[in-house]
Protein backbone atom coordinates (compact mmCIF):
# COMPACT_ATOMS: atom_id res chain seq x y z
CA UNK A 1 0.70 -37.15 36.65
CA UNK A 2 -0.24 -33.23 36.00
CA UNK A 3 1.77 -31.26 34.18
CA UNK A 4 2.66 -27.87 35.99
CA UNK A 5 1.69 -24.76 33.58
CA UNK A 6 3.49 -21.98 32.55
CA UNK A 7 2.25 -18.70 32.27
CA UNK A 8 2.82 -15.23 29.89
CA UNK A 9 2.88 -12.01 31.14
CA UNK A 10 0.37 -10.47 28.51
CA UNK A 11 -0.07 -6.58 29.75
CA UNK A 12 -1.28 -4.44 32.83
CA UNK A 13 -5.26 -5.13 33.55
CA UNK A 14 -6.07 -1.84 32.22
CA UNK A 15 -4.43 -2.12 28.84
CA UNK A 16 -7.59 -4.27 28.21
CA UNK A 17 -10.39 -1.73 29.14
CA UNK A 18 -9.61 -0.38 25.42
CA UNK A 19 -11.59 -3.08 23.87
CA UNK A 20 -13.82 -6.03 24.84
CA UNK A 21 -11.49 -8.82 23.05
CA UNK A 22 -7.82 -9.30 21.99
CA UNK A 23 -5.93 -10.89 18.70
CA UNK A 24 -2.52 -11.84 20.76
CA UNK A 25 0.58 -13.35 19.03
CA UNK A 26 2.74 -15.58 20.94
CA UNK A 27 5.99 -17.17 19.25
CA UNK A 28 8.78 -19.68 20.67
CA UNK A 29 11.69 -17.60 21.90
CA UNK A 30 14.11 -20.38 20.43
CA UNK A 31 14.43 -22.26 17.77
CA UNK A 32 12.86 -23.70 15.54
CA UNK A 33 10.49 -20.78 15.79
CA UNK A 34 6.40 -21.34 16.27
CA UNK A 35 3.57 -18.87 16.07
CA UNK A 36 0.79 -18.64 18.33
CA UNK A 37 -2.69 -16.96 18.03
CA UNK A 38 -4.95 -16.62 20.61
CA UNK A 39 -8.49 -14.73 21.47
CA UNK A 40 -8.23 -13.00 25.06
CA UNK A 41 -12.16 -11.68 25.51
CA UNK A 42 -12.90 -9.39 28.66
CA UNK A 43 -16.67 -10.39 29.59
CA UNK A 44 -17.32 -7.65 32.73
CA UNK A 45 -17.21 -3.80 32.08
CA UNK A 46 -13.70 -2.03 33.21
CA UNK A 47 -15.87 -0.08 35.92
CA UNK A 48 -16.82 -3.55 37.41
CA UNK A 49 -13.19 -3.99 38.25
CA UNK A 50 -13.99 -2.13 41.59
CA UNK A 51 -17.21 -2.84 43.29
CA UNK A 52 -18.35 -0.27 46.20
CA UNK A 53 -18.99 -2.68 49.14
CA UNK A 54 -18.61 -0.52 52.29
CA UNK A 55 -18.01 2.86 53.73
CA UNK A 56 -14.40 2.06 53.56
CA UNK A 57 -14.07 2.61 50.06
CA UNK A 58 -14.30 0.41 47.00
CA UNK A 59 -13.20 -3.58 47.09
CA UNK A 60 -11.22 -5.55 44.02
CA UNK A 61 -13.00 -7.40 41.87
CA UNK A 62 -11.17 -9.44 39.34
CA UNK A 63 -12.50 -9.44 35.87
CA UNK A 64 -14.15 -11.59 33.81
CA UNK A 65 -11.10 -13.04 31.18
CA UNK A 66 -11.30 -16.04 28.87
CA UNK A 67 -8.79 -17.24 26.53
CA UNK A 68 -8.98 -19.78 23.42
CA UNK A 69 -7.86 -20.38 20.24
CA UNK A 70 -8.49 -17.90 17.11
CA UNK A 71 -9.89 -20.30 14.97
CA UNK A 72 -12.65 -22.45 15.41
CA UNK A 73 -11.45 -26.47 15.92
CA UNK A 74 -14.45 -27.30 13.01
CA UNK A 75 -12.91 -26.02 9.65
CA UNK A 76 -10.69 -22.74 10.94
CA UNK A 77 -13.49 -20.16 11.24
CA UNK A 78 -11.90 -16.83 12.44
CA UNK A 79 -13.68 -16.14 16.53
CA UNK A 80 -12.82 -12.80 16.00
CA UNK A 81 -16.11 -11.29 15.58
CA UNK A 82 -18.45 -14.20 16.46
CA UNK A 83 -21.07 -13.64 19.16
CA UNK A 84 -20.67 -14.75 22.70
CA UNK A 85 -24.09 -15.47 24.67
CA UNK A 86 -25.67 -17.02 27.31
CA UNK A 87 -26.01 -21.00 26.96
CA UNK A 88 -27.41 -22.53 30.17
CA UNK A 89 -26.26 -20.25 32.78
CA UNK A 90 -22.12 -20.31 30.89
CA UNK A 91 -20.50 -17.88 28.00
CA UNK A 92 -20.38 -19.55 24.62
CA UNK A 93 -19.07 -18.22 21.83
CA UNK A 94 -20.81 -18.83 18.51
CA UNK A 95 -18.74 -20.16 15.35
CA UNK A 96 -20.03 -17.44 12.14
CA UNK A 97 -19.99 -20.00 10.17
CA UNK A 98 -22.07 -23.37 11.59
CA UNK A 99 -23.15 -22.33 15.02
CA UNK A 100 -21.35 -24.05 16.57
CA UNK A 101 -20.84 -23.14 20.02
CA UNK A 102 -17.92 -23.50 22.30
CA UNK A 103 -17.85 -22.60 25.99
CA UNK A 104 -15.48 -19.70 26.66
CA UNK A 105 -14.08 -21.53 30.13
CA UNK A 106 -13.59 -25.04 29.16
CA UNK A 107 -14.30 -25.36 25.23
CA UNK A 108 -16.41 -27.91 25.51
CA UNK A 109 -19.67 -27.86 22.58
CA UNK A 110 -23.41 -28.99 22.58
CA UNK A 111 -21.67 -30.67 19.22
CA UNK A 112 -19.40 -33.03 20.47
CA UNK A 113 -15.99 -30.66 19.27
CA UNK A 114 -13.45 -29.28 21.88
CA UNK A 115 -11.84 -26.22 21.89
CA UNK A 116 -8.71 -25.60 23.12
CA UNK A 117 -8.85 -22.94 26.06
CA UNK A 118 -5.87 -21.43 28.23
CA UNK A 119 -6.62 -20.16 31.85
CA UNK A 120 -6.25 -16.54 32.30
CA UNK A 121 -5.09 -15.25 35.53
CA UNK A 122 -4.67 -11.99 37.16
CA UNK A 123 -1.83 -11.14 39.71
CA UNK A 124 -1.96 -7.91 41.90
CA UNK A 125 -4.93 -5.70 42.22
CA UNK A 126 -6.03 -2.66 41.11
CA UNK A 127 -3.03 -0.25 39.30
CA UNK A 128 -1.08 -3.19 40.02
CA UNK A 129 -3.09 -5.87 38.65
CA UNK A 130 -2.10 -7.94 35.26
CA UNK A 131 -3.33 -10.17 32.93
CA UNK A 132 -1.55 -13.89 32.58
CA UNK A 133 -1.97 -16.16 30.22
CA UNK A 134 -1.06 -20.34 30.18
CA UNK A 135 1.38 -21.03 27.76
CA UNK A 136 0.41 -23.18 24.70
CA UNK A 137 -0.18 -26.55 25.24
CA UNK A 138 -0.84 -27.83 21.64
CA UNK A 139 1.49 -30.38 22.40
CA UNK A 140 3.40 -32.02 24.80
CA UNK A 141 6.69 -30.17 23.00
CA UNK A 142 4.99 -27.23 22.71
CA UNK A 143 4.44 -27.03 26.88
CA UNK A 144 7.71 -27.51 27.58
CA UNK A 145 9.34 -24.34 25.47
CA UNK A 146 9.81 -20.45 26.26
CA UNK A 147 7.29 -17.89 24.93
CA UNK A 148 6.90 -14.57 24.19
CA UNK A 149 3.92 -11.93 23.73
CA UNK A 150 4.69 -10.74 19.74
CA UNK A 151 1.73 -8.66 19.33
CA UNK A 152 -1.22 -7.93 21.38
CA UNK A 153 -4.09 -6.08 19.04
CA UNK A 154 -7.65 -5.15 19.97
CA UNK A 155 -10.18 -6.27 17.39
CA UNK A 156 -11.40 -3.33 16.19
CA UNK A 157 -15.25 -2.68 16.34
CA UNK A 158 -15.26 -0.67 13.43
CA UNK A 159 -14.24 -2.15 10.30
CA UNK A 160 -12.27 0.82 9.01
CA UNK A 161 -11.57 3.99 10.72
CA UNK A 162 -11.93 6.47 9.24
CA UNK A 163 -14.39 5.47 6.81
CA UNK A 164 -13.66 5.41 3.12
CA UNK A 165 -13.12 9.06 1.76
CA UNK A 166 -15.67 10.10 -0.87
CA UNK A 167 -13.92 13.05 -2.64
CA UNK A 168 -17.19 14.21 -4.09
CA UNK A 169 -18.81 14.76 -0.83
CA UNK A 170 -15.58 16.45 0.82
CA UNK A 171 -15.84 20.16 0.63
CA UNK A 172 -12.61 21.74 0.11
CA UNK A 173 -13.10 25.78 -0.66
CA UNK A 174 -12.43 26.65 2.94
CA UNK A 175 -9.25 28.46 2.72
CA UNK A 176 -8.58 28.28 -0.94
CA UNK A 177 -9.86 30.79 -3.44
CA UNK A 178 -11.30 29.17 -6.86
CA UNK A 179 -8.10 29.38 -9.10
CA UNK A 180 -5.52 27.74 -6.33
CA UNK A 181 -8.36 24.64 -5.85
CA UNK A 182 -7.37 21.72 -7.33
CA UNK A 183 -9.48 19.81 -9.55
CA UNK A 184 -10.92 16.70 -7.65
CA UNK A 185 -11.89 13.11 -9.70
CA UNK A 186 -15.17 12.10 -9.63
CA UNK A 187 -15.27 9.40 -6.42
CA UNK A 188 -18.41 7.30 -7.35
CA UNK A 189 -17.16 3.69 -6.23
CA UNK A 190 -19.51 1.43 -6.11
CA UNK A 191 -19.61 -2.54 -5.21
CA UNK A 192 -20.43 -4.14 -8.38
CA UNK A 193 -24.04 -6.41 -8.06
CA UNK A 194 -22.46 -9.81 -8.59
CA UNK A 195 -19.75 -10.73 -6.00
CA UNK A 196 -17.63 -13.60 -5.30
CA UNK A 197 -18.69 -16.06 -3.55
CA UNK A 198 -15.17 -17.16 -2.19
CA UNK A 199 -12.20 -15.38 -0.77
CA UNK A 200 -10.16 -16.42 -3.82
CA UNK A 201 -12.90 -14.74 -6.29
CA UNK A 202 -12.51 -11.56 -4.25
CA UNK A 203 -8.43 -11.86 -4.81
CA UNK A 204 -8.83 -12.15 -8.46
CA UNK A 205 -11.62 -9.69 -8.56
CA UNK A 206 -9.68 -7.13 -6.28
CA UNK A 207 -6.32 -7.68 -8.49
CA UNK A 208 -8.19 -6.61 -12.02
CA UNK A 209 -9.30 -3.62 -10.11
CA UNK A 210 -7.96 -0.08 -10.91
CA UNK A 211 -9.63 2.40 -8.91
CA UNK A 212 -7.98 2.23 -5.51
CA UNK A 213 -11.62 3.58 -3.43
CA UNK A 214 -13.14 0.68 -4.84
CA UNK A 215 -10.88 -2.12 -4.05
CA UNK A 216 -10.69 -0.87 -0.92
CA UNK A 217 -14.45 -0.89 -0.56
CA UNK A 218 -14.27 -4.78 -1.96
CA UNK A 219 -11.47 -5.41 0.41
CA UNK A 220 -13.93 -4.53 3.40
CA UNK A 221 -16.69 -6.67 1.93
CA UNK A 222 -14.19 -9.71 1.34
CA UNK A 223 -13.46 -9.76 5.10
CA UNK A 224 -16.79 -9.00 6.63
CA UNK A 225 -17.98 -11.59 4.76
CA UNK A 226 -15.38 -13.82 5.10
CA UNK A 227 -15.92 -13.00 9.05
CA UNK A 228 -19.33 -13.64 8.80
CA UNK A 229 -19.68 -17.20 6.94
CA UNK A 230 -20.73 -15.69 4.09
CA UNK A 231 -17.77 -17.24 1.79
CA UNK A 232 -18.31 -20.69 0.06
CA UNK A 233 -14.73 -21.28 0.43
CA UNK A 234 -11.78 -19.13 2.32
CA UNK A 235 -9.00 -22.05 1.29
CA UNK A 236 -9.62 -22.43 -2.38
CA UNK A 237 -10.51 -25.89 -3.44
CA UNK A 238 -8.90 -27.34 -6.90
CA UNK A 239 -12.01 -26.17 -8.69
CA UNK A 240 -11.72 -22.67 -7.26
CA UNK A 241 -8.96 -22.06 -8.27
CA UNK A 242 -9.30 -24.11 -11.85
CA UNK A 243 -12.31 -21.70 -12.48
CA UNK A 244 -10.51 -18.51 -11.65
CA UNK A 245 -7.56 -19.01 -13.53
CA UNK A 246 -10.01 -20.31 -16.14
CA UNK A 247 -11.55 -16.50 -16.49
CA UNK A 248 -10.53 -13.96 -18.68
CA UNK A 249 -7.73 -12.93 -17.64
CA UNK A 250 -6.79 -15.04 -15.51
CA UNK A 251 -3.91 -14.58 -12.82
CA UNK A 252 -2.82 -11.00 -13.99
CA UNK A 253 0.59 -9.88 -14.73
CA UNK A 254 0.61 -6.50 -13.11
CA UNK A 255 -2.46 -4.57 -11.73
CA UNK A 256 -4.18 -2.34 -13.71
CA UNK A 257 -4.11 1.38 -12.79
CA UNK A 258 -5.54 4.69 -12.96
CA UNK A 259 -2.80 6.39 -12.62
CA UNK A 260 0.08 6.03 -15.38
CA UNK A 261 3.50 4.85 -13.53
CA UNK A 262 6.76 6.36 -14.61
CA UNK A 263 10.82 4.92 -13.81
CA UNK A 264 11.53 5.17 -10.18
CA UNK A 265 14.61 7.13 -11.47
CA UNK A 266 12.07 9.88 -13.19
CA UNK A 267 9.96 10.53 -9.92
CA UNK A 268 10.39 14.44 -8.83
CA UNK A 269 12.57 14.59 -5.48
CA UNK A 270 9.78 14.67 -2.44
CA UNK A 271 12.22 17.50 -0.38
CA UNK A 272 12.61 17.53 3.70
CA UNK A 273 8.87 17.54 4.69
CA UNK A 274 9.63 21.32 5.44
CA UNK A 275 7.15 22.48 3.01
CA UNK A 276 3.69 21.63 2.66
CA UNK A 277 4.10 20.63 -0.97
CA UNK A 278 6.78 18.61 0.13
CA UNK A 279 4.60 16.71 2.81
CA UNK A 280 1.63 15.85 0.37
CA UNK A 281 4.50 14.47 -2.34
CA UNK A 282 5.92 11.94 0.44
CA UNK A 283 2.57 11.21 1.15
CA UNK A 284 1.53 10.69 -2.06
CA UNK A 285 4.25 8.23 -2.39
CA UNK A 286 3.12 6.42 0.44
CA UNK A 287 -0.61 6.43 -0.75
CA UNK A 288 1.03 4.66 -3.83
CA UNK A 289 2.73 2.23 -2.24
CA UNK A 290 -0.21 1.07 -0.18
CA UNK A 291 -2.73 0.49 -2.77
CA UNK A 292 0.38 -1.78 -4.82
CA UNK A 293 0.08 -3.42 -1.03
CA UNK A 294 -3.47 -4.01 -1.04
CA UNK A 295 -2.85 -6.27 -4.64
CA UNK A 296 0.35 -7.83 -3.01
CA UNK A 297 -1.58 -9.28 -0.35
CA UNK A 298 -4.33 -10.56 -2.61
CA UNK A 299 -1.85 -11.47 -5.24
CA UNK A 300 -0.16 -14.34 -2.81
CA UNK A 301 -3.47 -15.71 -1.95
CA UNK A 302 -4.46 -15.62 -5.66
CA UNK A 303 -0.70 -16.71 -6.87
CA UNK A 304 0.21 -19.38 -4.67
CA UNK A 305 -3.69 -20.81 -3.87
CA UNK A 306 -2.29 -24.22 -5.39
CA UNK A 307 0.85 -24.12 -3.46
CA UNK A 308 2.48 -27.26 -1.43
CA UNK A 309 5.33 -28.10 0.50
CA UNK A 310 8.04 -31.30 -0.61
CA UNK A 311 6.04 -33.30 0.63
CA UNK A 312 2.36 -32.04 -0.75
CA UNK A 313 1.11 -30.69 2.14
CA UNK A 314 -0.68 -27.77 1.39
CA UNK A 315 -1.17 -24.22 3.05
CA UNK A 316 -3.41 -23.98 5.47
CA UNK A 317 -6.33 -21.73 6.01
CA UNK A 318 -4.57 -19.34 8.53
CA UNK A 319 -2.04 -18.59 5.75
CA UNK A 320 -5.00 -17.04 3.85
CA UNK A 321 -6.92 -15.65 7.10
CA UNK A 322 -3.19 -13.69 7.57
CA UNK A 323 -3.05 -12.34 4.49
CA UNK A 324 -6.70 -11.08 4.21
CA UNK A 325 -6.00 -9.54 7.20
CA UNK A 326 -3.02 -7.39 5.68
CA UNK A 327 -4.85 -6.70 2.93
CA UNK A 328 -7.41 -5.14 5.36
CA UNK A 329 -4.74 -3.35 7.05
CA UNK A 330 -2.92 -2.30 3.70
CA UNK A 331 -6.82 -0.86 2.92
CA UNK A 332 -7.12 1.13 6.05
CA UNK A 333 -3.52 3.01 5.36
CA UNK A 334 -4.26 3.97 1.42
CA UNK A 335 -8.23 5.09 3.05
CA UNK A 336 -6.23 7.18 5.96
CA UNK A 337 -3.70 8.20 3.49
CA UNK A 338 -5.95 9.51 0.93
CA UNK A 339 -8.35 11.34 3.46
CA UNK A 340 -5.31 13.38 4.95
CA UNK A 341 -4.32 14.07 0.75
CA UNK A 342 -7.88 15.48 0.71
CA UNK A 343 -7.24 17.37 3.76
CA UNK A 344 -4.42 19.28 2.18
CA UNK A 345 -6.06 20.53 -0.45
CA UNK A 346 -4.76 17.32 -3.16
CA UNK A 347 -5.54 14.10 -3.89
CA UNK A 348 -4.37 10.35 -5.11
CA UNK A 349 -3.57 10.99 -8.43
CA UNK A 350 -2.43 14.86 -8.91
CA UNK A 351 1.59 13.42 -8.60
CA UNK A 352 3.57 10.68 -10.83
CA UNK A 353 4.22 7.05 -8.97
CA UNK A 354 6.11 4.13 -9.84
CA UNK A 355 5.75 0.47 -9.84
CA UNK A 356 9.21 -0.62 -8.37
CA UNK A 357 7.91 -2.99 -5.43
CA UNK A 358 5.59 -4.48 -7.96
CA UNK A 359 8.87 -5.09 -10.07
CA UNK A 360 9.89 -7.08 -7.25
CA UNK A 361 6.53 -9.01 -7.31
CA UNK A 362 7.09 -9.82 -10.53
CA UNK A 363 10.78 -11.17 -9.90
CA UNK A 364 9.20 -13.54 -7.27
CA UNK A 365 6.18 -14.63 -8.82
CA UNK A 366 7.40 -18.18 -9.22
CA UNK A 367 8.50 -18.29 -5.84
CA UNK A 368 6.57 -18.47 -2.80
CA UNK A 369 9.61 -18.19 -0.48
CA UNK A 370 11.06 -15.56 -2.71
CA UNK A 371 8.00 -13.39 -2.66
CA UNK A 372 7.44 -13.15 1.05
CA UNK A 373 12.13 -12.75 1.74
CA UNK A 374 11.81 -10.24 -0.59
CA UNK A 375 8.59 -8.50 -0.59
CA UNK A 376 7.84 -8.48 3.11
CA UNK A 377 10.95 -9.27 4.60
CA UNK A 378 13.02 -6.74 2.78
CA UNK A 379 10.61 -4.23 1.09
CA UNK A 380 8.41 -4.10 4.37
CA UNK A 381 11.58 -4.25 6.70
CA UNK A 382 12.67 -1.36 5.13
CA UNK A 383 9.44 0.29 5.80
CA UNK A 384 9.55 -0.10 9.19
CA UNK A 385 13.23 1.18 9.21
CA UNK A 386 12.27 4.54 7.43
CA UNK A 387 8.99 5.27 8.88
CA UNK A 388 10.60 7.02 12.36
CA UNK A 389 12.78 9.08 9.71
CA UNK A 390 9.86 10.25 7.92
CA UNK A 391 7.39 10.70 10.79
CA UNK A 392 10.44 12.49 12.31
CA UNK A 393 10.27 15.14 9.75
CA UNK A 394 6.50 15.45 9.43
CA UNK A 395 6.24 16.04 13.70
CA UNK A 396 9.26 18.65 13.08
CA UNK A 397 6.96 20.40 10.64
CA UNK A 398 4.16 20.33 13.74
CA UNK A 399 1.94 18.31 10.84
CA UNK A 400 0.41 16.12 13.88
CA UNK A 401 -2.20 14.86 11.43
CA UNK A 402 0.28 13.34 9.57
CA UNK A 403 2.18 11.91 12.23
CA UNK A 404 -0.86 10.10 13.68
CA UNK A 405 -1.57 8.52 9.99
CA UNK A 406 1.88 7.33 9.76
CA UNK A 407 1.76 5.96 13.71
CA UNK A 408 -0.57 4.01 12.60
CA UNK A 409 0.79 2.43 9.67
CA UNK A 410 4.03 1.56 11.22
CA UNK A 411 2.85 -0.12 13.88
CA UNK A 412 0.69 -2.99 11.84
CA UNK A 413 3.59 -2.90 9.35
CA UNK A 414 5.42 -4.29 12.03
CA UNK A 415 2.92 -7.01 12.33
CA UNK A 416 3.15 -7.56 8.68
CA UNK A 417 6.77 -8.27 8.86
CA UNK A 418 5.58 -10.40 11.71
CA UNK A 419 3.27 -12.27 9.50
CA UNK A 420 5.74 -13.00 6.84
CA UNK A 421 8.23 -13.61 9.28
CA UNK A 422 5.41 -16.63 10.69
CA UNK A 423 4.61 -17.77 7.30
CA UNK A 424 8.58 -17.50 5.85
CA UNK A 425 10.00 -19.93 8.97
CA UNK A 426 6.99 -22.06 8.58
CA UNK A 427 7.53 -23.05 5.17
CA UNK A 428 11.35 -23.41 5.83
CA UNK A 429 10.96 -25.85 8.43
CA UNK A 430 7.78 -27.70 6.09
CA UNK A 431 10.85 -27.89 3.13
CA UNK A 432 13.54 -29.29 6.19
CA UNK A 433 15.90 -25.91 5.24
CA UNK A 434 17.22 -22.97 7.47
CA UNK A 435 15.53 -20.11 7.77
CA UNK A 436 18.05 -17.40 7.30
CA UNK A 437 20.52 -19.49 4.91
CA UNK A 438 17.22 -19.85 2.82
CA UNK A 439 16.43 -16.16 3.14
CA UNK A 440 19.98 -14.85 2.06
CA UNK A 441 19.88 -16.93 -0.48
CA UNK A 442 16.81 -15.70 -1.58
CA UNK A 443 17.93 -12.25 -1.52
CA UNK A 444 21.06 -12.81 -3.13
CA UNK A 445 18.90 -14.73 -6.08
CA UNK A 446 16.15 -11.88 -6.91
CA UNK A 447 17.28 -8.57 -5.31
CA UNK A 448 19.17 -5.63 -6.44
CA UNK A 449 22.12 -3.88 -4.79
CA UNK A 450 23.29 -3.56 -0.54
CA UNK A 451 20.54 -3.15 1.73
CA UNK A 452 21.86 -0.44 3.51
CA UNK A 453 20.75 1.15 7.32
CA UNK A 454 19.99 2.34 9.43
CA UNK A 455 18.72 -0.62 10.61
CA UNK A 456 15.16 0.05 13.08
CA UNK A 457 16.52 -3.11 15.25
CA UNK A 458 13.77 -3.02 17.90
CA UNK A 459 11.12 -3.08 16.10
CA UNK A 460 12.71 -5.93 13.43
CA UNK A 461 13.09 -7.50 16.69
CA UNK A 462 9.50 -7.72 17.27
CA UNK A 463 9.29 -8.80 13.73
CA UNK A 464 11.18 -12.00 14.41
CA UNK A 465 14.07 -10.50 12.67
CA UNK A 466 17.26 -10.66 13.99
CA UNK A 467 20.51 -9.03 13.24
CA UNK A 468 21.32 -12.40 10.78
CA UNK A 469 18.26 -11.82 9.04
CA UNK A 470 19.90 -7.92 7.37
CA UNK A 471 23.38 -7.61 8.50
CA UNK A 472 25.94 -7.45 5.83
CA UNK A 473 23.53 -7.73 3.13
CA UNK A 474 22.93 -7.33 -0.50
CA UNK A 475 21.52 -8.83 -3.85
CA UNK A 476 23.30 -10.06 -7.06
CA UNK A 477 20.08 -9.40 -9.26
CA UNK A 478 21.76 -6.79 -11.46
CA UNK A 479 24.41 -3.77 -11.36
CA UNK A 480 24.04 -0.53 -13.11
CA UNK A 481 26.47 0.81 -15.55
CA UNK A 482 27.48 4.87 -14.89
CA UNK A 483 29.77 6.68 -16.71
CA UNK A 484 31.09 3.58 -18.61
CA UNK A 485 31.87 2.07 -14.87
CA UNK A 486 29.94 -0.80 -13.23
CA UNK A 487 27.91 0.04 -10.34
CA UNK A 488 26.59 -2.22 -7.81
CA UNK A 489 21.91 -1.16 -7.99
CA UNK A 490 20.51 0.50 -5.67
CA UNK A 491 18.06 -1.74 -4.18
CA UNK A 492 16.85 0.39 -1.65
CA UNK A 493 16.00 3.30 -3.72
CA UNK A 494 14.50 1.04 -6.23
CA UNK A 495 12.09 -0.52 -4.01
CA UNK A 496 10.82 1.73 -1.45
CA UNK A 497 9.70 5.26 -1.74
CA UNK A 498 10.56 5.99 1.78
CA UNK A 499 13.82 6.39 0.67
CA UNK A 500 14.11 8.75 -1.51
């Protein structure tokens, strides 16, 4: 007996003429909640949509979509970048790590494997047409429950846009006279000769890092490689990790950095965004805050590499696929951040910064559950509730520059929250607890003070987060004493610059 299928309303057709394939990000609307990644890939060109047949004018032509799973069915290969061709008259796709091929309609491989595909279909035509997708079928539970479209992201032919800043090749005398322009740092970042050859390697090597340019630039090389096959190992093995932790230095207490951090208490007031000084201080803050991001996404792969559930099951190789991929992100925003620093006549470095998310790190570093409640589902929450506030004040300004960096950066943050959302209810329902009872626990155990709104519901919605997830509350970490009188901590001020 066939099963009927189900289909998701992804977007309208020509939200995917922007790029030639798709990362989307389906999750259960009910509980117990399960993630979803899928490839959508667009084979025809968006002008081949419409096909001049006669003198009456141009006739539809449906597109060319495929659908399949992210990773490859072999050993988890990311299909984000690997190369479709032409196998005996069908589209294959080509695994970047073994070659192994998959056809892009059916899955099926000269090898033997099968990948799981999802018919695509298109209702309407033209301005009305739109791209449908089957539902997950993983299994036969999995058919039967409600979905919903989380995120739908274009991969990206460019591996960071803009490209790293090089403040020695930036010329900055335009408009400033030689005693008002600042004194620049040498740039000069350079990939070492001998690289890792595995994704944990890069962590460890990225984490003893202290110039930001250059752990960005090994960021970028840990991903392409690790998108083209060119890792040993993206799950460390026992003796991975063994040797890593083995090497001087082993897992690192708190990044090294270039620029001495002070009390978050001492750091100057950052003003309204009216002035331009005032702009390039909140900015500055931000920079900061994304390069301590960059190390917090390498730290968990680095941190918890040995990690397993009750019942010693361990993570799997999309939890360190996900968090590559936010340390990629987390690169991009410190690269776009410190360009637009440049373009205001400073730079990453000319202000005092302070280490209070890494505090939090530090709190958590026994703890995978604690580290992702607290780091990404608080401190990155938070985030995306203050980033309309600030990009509020920098489009009142009319600093549209600005505003486009920070458009950016709030919309993957809310995919980060997303991912630690995934990764937070996955290990819940691994350890047979409830998601949000564990998580206000968690809070409760290693936070300090009310975490206080406004609350940017929407887009914690798209997160996964709802209202029980930061309603009514607070931490029991530690109070502050003032004027002889106990006082429950800040924690918001404490652990996000946006704040303040």
């Amino acid at each position: 007996m066939s099963t009927v299928k189900s289909f998701i309303r992804i977007c309208p057709l020509k939200a995917t003429f922007t790029h030639t394939r798709f990362h989307l990000s389906l999750r259960t609307v009910n509980s117990p909640v399960i993630y979803h990644r899928l490839l959508l890939f667009r084979i025809n060109k968006p002008e081949e949509c419409t096909s001049p047949t006669s003198e009456a004018g141009p006739s539809w032509k449906a597109p060319e979509l495929y659908c399949m799973e992210e990773t490859c069915p072999h050993l988890g290969a990311p299909l984000s970048h690997a190369e479709i061709k032409d196998i005996e008259d069908t589209k294959a796709i080509v695994c970047p790590w073994h070659q192994y091929d998959f056809d892009l309609k059916d899955g099926s491989s000269s090898t033997g494997l099968q990948a799981c595909t999802y018919e695509v279909q298109v209702k309407g035509v033209e301005e009305d047409a739109e791209v449908w997708v089957e539902a997950p079928h993983a299994s036969s539970s999995a058919s039967k429950r409600e979905w919903e479209l989380v995120e739908m992201r274009g991969v990206s032919e460019e591996f960071l846009d803009p490209p790293m800043p090089s403040l020695s090749r930036l010329s900055l005398s335009e408009g400033l006279d030689q005693t008002s322009r600042p004194s620049f740092p040498a740039s000069g970042a350079i990939l070492p000769e001998q690289l890792p050859n595995t994704l944990l390697g890069f962590a460890h090597l990225i984490l003893r890092t202290s110039n930001p340019e250059l752990k960005c630039l090994l960021t970028r090389e840990a991903v392409t490689r690790l998108r083209a096959g060119r890792l040993k190992s993206i799950r460390p093995t026992t003796g991975d990790i063994k040797r890593e932790r083995e090497k001087e230095g082993g897992l690192i207490h708190e990044p090294p950095r270039e620029v001495d951090a002070i009390a978050p208490g001492k750091v100057p007031k950052r003003g309204k965004g009216g002035s331009e000084k005032s702009r390039i201080l909140m900015l500055h803050a931000l920079a900061n805050i994304e390069q301590y991001a960059i190390d917090l996404a390498w730290d968990i792969i680095a941190r918890f590499a040995d990690f397993a559930t009750n019942s010693g099951e361990r993570l799997p190789i999309e939890f360190f696929l996900d968090w590559a991929k936010v340390a990629e992100d987390e690169a991009k925003h410190y690269t776009l951040l410190a360009r637009r620093l440049v373009e205001l006549g400073s730079y990453f470095g000319a202000h005092s910064v302070h280490a209070g998310l890494w505090e939090s790190a530090t709190q958590t570093a026994d703890s995978l559950s604690a580290r992702i409640a607290i780091i990404h589902l608080v401190a990155e929450a938070r985030g995306i509730d203050m980033n309309p506030l600030t990009l509020a004040k920098l489009q009142a300004a009319g600093d549209e520059e600005s505003s486009r960096v920070l458009e950016i950066i709030h919309a993957d943050e809310i995919t980060h929250v997303t991912t630690g959302h995934r990764w937070f209810t996955w290990l819940c329902q691994k350890q047979g607890v409830d998601p949000i009872i564990t998580f206000r626990a968690e809070v409760f155990a290693n936070f300090r003070g009310k975490i206080k709104g406004p609350f940017n519901a929407a887009d914690r919605l798209k997160a996964g987060l709802t209202p029980d997830f930061y309603e009514d509350l607070s931490g029991g970490l530690g109070f502050n004493v003032t004027n002889g009188k106990l006082k429950e901590a800040d924690g918001d001020e404490h652990i996000h610059p946006r704040l303040t």
